[in-house]
PDB file of C-alpha atoms in Angstrom:
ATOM      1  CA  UNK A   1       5.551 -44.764 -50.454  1.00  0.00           C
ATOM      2  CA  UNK A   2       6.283 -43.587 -54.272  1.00  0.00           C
ATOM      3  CA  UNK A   3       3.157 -42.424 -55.194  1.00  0.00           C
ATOM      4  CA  UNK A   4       2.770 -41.112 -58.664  1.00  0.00           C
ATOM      5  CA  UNK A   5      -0.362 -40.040 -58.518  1.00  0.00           C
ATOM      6  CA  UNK A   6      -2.306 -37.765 -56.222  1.00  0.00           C
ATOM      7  CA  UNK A   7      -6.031 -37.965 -56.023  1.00  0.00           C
ATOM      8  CA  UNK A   8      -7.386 -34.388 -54.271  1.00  0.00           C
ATOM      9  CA  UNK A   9     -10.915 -33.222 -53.679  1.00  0.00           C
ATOM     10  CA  UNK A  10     -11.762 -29.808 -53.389  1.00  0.00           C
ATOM     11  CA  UNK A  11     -14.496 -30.549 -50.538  1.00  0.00           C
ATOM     12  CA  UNK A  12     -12.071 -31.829 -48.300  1.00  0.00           C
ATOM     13  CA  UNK A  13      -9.310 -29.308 -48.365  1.00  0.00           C
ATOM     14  CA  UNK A  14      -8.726 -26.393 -46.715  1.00  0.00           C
ATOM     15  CA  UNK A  15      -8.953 -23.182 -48.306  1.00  0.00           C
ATOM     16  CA  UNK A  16      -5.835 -21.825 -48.261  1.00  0.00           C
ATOM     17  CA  UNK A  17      -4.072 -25.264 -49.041  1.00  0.00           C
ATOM     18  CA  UNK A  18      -5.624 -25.123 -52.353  1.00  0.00           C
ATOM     19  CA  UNK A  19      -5.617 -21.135 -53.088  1.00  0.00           C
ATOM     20  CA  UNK A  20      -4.718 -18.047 -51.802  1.00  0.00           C
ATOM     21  CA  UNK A  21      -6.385 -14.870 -53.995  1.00  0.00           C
ATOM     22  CA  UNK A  22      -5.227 -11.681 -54.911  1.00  0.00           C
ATOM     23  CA  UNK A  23      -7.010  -9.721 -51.977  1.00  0.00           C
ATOM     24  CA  UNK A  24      -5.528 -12.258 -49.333  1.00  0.00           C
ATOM     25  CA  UNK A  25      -1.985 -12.005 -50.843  1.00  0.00           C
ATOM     26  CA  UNK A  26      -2.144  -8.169 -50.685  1.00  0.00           C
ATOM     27  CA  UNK A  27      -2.796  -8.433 -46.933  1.00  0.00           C
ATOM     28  CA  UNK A  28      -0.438 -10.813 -45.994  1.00  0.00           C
ATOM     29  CA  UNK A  29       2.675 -11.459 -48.093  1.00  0.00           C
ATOM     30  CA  UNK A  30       3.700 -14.950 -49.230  1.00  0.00           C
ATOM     31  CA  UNK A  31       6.630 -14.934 -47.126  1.00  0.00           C
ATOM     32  CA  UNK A  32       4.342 -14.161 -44.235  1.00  0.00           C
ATOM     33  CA  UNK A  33       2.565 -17.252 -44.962  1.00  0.00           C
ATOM     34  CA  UNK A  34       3.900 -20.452 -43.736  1.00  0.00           C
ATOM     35  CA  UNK A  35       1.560 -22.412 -45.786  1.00  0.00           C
ATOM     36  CA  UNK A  36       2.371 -22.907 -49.890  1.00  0.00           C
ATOM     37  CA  UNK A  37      -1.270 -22.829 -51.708  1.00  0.00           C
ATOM     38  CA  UNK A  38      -0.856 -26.307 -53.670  1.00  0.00           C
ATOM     39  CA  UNK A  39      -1.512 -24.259 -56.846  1.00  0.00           C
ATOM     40  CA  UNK A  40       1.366 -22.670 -56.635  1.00  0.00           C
ATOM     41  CA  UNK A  41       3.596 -25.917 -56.728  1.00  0.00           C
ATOM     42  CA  UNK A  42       1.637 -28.860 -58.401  1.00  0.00           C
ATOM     43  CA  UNK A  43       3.132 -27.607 -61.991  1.00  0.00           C
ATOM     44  CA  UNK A  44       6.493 -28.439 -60.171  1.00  0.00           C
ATOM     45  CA  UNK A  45       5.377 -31.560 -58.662  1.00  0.00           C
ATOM     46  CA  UNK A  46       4.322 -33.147 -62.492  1.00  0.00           C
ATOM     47  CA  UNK A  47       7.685 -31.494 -63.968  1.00  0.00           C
ATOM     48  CA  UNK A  48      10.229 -31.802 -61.326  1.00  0.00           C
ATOM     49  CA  UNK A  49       8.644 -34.972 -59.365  1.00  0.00           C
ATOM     50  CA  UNK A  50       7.344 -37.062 -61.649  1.00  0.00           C
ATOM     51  CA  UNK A  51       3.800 -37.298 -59.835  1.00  0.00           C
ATOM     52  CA  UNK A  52       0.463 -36.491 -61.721  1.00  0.00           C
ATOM     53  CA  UNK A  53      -2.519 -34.744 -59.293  1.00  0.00           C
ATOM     54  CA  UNK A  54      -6.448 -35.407 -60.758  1.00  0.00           C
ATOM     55  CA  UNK A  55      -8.771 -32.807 -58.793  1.00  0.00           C
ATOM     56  CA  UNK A  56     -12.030 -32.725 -58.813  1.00  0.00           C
ATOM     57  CA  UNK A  57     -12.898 -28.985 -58.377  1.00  0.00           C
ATOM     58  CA  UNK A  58     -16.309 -27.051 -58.324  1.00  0.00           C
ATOM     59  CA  UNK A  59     -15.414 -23.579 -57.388  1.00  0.00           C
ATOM     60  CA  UNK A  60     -11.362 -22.857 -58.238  1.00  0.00           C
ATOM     61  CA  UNK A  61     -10.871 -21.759 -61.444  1.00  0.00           C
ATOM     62  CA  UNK A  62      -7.674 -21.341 -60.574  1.00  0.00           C
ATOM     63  CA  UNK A  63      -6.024 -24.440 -61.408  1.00  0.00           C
ATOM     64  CA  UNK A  64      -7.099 -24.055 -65.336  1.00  0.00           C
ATOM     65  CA  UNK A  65      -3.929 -22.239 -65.183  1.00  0.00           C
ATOM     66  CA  UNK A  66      -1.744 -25.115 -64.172  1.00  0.00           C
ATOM     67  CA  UNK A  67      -3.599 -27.986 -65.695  1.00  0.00           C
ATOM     68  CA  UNK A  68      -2.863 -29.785 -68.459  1.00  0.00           C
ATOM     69  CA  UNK A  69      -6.360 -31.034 -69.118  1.00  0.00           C
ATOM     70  CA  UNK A  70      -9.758 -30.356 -67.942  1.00  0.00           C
ATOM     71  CA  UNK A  71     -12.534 -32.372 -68.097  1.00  0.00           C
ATOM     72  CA  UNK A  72     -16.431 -31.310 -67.086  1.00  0.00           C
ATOM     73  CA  UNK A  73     -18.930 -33.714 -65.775  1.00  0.00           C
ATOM     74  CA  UNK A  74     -22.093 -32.786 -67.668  1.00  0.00           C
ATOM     75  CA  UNK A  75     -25.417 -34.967 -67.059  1.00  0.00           C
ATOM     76  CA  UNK A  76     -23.050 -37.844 -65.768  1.00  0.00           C
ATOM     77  CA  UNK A  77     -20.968 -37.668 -69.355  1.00  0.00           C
ATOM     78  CA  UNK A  78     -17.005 -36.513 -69.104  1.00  0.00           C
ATOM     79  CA  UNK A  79     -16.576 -33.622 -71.858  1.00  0.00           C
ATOM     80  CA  UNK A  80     -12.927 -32.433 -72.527  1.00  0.00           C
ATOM     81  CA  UNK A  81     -12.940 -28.854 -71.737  1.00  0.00           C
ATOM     82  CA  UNK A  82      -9.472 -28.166 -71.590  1.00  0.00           C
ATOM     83  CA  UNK A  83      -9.446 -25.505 -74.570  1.00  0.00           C
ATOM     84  CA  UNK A  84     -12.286 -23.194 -73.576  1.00  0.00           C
ATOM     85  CA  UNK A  85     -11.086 -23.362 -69.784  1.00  0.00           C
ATOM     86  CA  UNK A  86      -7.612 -21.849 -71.346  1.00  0.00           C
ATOM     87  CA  UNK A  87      -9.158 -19.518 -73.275  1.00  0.00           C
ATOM     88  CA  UNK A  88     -11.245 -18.314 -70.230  1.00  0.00           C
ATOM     89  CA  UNK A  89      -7.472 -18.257 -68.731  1.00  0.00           C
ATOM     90  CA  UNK A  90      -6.197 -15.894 -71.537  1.00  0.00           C
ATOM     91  CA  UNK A  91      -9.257 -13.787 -71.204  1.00  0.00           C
ATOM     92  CA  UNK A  92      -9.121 -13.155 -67.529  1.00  0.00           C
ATOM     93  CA  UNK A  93      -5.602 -12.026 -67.251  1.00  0.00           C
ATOM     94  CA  UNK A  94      -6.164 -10.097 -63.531  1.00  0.00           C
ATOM     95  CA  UNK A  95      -7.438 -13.733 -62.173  1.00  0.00           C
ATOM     96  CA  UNK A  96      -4.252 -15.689 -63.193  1.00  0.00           C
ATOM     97  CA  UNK A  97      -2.288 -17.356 -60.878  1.00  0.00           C
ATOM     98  CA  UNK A  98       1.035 -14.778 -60.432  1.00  0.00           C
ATOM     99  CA  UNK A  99       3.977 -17.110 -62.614  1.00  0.00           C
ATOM    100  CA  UNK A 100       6.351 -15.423 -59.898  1.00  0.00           C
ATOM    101  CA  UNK A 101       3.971 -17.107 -56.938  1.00  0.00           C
ATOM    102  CA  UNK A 102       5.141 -20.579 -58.717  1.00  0.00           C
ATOM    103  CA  UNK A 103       6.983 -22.583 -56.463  1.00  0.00           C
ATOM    104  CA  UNK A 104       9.574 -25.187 -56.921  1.00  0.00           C
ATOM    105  CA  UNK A 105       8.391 -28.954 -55.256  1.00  0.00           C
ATOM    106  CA  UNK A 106      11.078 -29.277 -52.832  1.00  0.00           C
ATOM    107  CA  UNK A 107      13.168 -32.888 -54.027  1.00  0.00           C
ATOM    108  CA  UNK A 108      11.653 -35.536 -51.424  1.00  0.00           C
ATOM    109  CA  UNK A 109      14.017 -38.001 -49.591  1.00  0.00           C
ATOM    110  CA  UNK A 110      14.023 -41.880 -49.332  1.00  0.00           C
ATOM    111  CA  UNK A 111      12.898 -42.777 -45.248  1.00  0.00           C
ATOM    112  CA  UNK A 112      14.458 -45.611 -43.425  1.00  0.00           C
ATOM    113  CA  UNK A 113      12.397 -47.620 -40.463  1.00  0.00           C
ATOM    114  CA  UNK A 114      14.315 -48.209 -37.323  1.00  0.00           C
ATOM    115  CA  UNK A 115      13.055 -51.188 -36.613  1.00  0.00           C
ATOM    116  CA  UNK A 116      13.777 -51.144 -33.194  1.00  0.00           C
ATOM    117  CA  UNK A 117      11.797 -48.233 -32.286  1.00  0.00           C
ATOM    118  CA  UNK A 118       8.662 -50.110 -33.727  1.00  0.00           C
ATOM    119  CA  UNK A 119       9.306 -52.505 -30.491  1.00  0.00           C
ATOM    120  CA  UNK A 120       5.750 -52.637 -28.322  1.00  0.00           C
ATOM    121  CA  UNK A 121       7.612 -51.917 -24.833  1.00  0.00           C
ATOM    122  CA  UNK A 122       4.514 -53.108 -23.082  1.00  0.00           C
ATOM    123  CA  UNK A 123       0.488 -55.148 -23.970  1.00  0.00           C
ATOM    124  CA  UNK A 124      -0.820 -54.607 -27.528  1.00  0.00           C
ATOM    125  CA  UNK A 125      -4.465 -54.558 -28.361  1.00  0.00           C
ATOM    126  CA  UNK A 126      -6.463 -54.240 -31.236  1.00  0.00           C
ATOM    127  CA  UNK A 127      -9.172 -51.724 -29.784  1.00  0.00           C
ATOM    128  CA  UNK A 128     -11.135 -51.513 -32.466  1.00  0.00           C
ATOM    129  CA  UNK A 129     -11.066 -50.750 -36.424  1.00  0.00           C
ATOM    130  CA  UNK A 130      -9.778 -47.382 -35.877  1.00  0.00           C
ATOM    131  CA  UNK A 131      -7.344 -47.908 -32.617  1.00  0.00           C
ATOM    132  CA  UNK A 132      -4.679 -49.754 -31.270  1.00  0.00           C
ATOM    133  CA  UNK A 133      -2.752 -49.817 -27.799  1.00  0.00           C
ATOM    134  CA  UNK A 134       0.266 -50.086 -28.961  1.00  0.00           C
ATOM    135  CA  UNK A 135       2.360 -50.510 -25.465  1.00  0.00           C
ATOM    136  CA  UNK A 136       2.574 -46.648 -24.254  1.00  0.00           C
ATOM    137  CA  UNK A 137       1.382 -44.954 -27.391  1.00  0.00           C
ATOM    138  CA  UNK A 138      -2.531 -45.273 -28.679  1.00  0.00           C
ATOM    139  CA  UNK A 139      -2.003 -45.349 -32.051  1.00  0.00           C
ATOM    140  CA  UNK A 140      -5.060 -43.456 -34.389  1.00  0.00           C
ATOM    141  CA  UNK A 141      -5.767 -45.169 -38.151  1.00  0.00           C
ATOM    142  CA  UNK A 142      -9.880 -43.924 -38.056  1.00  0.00           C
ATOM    143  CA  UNK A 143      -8.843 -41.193 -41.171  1.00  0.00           C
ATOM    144  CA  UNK A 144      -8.115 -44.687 -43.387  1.00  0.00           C
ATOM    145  CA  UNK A 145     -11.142 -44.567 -45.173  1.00  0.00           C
ATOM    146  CA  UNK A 146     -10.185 -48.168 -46.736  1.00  0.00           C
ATOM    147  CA  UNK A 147     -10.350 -50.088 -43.528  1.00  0.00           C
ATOM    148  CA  UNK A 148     -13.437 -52.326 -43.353  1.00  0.00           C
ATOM    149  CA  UNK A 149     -12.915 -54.649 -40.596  1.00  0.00           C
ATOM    150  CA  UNK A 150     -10.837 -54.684 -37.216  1.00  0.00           C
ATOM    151  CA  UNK A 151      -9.017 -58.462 -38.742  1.00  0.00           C
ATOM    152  CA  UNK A 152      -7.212 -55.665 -41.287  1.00  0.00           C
ATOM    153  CA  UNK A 153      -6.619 -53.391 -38.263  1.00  0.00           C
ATOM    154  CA  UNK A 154      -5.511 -57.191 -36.440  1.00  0.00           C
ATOM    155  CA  UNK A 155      -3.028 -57.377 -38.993  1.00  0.00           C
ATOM    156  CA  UNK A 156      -1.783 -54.453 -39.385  1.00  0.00           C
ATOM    157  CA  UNK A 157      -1.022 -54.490 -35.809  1.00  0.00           C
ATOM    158  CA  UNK A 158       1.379 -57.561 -36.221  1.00  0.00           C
ATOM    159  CA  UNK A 159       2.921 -56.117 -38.843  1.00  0.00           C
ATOM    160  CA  UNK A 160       4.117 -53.364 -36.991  1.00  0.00           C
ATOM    161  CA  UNK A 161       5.607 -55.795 -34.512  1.00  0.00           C
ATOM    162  CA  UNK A 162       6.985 -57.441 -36.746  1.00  0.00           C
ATOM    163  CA  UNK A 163       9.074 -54.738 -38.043  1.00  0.00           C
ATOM    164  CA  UNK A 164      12.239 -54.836 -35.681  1.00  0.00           C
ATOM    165  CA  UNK A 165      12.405 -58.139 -37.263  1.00  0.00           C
ATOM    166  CA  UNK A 166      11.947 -57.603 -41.052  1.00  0.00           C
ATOM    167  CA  UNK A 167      13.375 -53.788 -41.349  1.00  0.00           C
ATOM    168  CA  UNK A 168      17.083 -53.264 -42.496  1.00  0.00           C
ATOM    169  CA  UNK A 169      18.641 -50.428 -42.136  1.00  0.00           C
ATOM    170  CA  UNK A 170      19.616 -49.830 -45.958  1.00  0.00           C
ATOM    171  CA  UNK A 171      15.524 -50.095 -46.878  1.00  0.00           C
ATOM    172  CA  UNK A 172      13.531 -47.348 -47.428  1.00  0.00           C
ATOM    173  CA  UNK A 173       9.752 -47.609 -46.525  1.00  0.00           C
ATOM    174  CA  UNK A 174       8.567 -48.677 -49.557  1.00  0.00           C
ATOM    175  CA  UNK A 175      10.978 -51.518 -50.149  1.00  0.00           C
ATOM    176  CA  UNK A 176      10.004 -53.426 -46.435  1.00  0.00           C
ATOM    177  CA  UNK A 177       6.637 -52.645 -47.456  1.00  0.00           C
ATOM    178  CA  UNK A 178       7.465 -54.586 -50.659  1.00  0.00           C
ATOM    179  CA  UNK A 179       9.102 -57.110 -49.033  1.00  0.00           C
ATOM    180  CA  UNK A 180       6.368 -58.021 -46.533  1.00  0.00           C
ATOM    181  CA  UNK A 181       4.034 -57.839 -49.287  1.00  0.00           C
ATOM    182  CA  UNK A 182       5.955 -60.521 -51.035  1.00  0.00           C
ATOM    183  CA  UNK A 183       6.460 -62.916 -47.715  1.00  0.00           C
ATOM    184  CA  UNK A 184       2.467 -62.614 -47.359  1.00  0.00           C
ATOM    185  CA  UNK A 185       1.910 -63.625 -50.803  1.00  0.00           C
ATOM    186  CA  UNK A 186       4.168 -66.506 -50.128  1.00  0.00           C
ATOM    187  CA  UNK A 187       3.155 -67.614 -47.087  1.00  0.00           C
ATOM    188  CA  UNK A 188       0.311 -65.921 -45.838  1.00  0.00           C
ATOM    189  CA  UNK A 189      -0.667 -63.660 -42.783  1.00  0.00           C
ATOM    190  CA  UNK A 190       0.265 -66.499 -40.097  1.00  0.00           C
ATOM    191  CA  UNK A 191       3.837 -64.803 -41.075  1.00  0.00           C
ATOM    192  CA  UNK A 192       2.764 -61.710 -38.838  1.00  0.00           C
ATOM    193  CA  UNK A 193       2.523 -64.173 -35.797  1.00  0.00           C
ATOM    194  CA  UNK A 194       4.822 -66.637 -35.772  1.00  0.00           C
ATOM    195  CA  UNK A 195       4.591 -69.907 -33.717  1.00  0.00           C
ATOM    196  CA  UNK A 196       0.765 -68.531 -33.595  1.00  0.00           C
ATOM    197  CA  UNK A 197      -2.651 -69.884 -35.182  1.00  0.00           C
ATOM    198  CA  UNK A 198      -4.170 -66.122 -35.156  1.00  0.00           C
ATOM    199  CA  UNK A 199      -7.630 -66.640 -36.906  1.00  0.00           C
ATOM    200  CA  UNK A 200      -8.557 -62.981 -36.808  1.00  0.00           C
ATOM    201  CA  UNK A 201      -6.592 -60.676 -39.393  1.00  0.00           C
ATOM    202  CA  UNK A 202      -7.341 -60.715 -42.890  1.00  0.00           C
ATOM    203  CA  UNK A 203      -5.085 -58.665 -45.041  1.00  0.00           C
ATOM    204  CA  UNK A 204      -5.174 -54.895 -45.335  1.00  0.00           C
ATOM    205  CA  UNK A 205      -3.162 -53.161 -48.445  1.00  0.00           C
ATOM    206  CA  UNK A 206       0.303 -52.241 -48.932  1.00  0.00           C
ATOM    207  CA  UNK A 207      -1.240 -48.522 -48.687  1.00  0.00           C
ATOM    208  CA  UNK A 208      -2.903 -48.971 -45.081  1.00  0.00           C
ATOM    209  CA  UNK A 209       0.098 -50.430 -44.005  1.00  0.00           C
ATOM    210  CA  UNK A 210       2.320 -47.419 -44.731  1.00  0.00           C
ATOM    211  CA  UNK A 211      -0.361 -44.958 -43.550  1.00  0.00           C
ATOM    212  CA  UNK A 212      -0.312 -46.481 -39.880  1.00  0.00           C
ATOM    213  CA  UNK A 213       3.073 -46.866 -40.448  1.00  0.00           C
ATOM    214  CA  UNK A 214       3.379 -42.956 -40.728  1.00  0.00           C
ATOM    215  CA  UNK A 215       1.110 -42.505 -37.937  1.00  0.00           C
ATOM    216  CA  UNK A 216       3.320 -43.583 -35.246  1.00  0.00           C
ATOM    217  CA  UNK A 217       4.220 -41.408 -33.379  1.00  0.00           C
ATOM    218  CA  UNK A 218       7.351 -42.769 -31.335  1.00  0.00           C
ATOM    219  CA  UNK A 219      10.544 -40.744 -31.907  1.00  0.00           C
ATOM    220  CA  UNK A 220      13.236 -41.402 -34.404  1.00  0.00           C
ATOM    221  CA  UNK A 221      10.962 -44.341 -35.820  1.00  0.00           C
ATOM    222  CA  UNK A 222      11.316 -43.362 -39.095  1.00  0.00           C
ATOM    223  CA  UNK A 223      14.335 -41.058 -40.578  1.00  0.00           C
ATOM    224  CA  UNK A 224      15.260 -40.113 -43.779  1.00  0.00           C
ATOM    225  CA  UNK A 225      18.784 -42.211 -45.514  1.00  0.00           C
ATOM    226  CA  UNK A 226      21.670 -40.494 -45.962  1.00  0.00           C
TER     227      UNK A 226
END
């Protein structure tokens, strides 16, 4: 999708995505653990990648390692703390986050839609906001917090019927997503359903699109370019 930004709470994450202490490592090596604490690659992912992570964070000190700024929320006013949480850094040398524990962000590959594995094979229907039958496959969209109304859901539906249409080969994700963007602009949703007077999409976001996009689950419907 290109994404140069990635927007992470702490609330919402599981533990040992975000960090994996001292004690825990001693236990169980890194290279026993399939899973790469995020902590130990967002410096790489800014450096090497190009893409910037804000968290908002309550109880990882942590990250003051890796960050290049830290702000506080104190009585609703942002205060730039990023000099004190450093220093608490330098002071607590045991707590650091091991620089040999850094990871490099592994380089991430353009994807390609193959169109034809986004036919329907069978009856689509919008179930609801979250769901659609989608002809063998249910197809699940309820974690995209964005969606307010089944009409977006609607749409998003035709688009993905639409795609063995609109999807070439030589196009990653992004550009289609671009592209369809641009037809909409131009001529509105009644591009989704052609020779069709719909009446009951309204327009979801580039972003929504993508995400149930990623969600389906049909083999080989998305691959990476060569």
């Amino acid at each position: 999708m290109g994404a140069d930004t990635l927007l992470i709470d702490e609330d919402t994450c599981a533990t040992n995505f975000m960090i994996r202490d001292d004690k825990m490592m001693q236990l169980v090596a890194p290279e026993k653990e399939p899973i790469t604490p995020f902590v130990n690659v967002v410096r790489s992912l800014y450096d090497d990648q190009g893409t910037s992570s804000i968290l908002v964070i309550g109880g990882v000190g942590d990250y003051f390692d890796v960050a290049d700024n830290v702000i506080v929320l104190d009585c609703y006013s942002c205060v730039d703390m990023t000099e004190q949480a450093k220093q608490i850094v330098a002071n607590s040398g045991s707590s650091r986050v091991p620089h040999k524990s850094f990871r490099q962000f592994k380089s991430i590959h353009s994807r390609t839609i193959v169109g034809k594995n986004f036919a329907a094979n069978g009856k689509v229907k919008v179930l609801s906001r979250e769901k659609i039958s989608y002809g063998e496959m249910e197809l699940d969209i309820s974690c995209l917090e964005q969606l307010t109304a089944k009409s977006q859901t609607a749409a998003i539906s035709n688009t993905l019927q639409r795609l063995p249409v609109v999807a070439r080969a030589n196009q990653t994700v992004l550009e289609v997503l671009l592209s369809l963007d641009k037809t909409m602009d131009e001529e509105g949703l009644d591009v989704l359903s052609p020779g069709q007077f719909h009446g009951g999409m309204s327009r979801p976001r580039l972003f929504e699109i993508g995400a149930a996009i990623n969600r389906f689950r049909r083999s080989k419907s998305i691959v990476q370019m060569r």
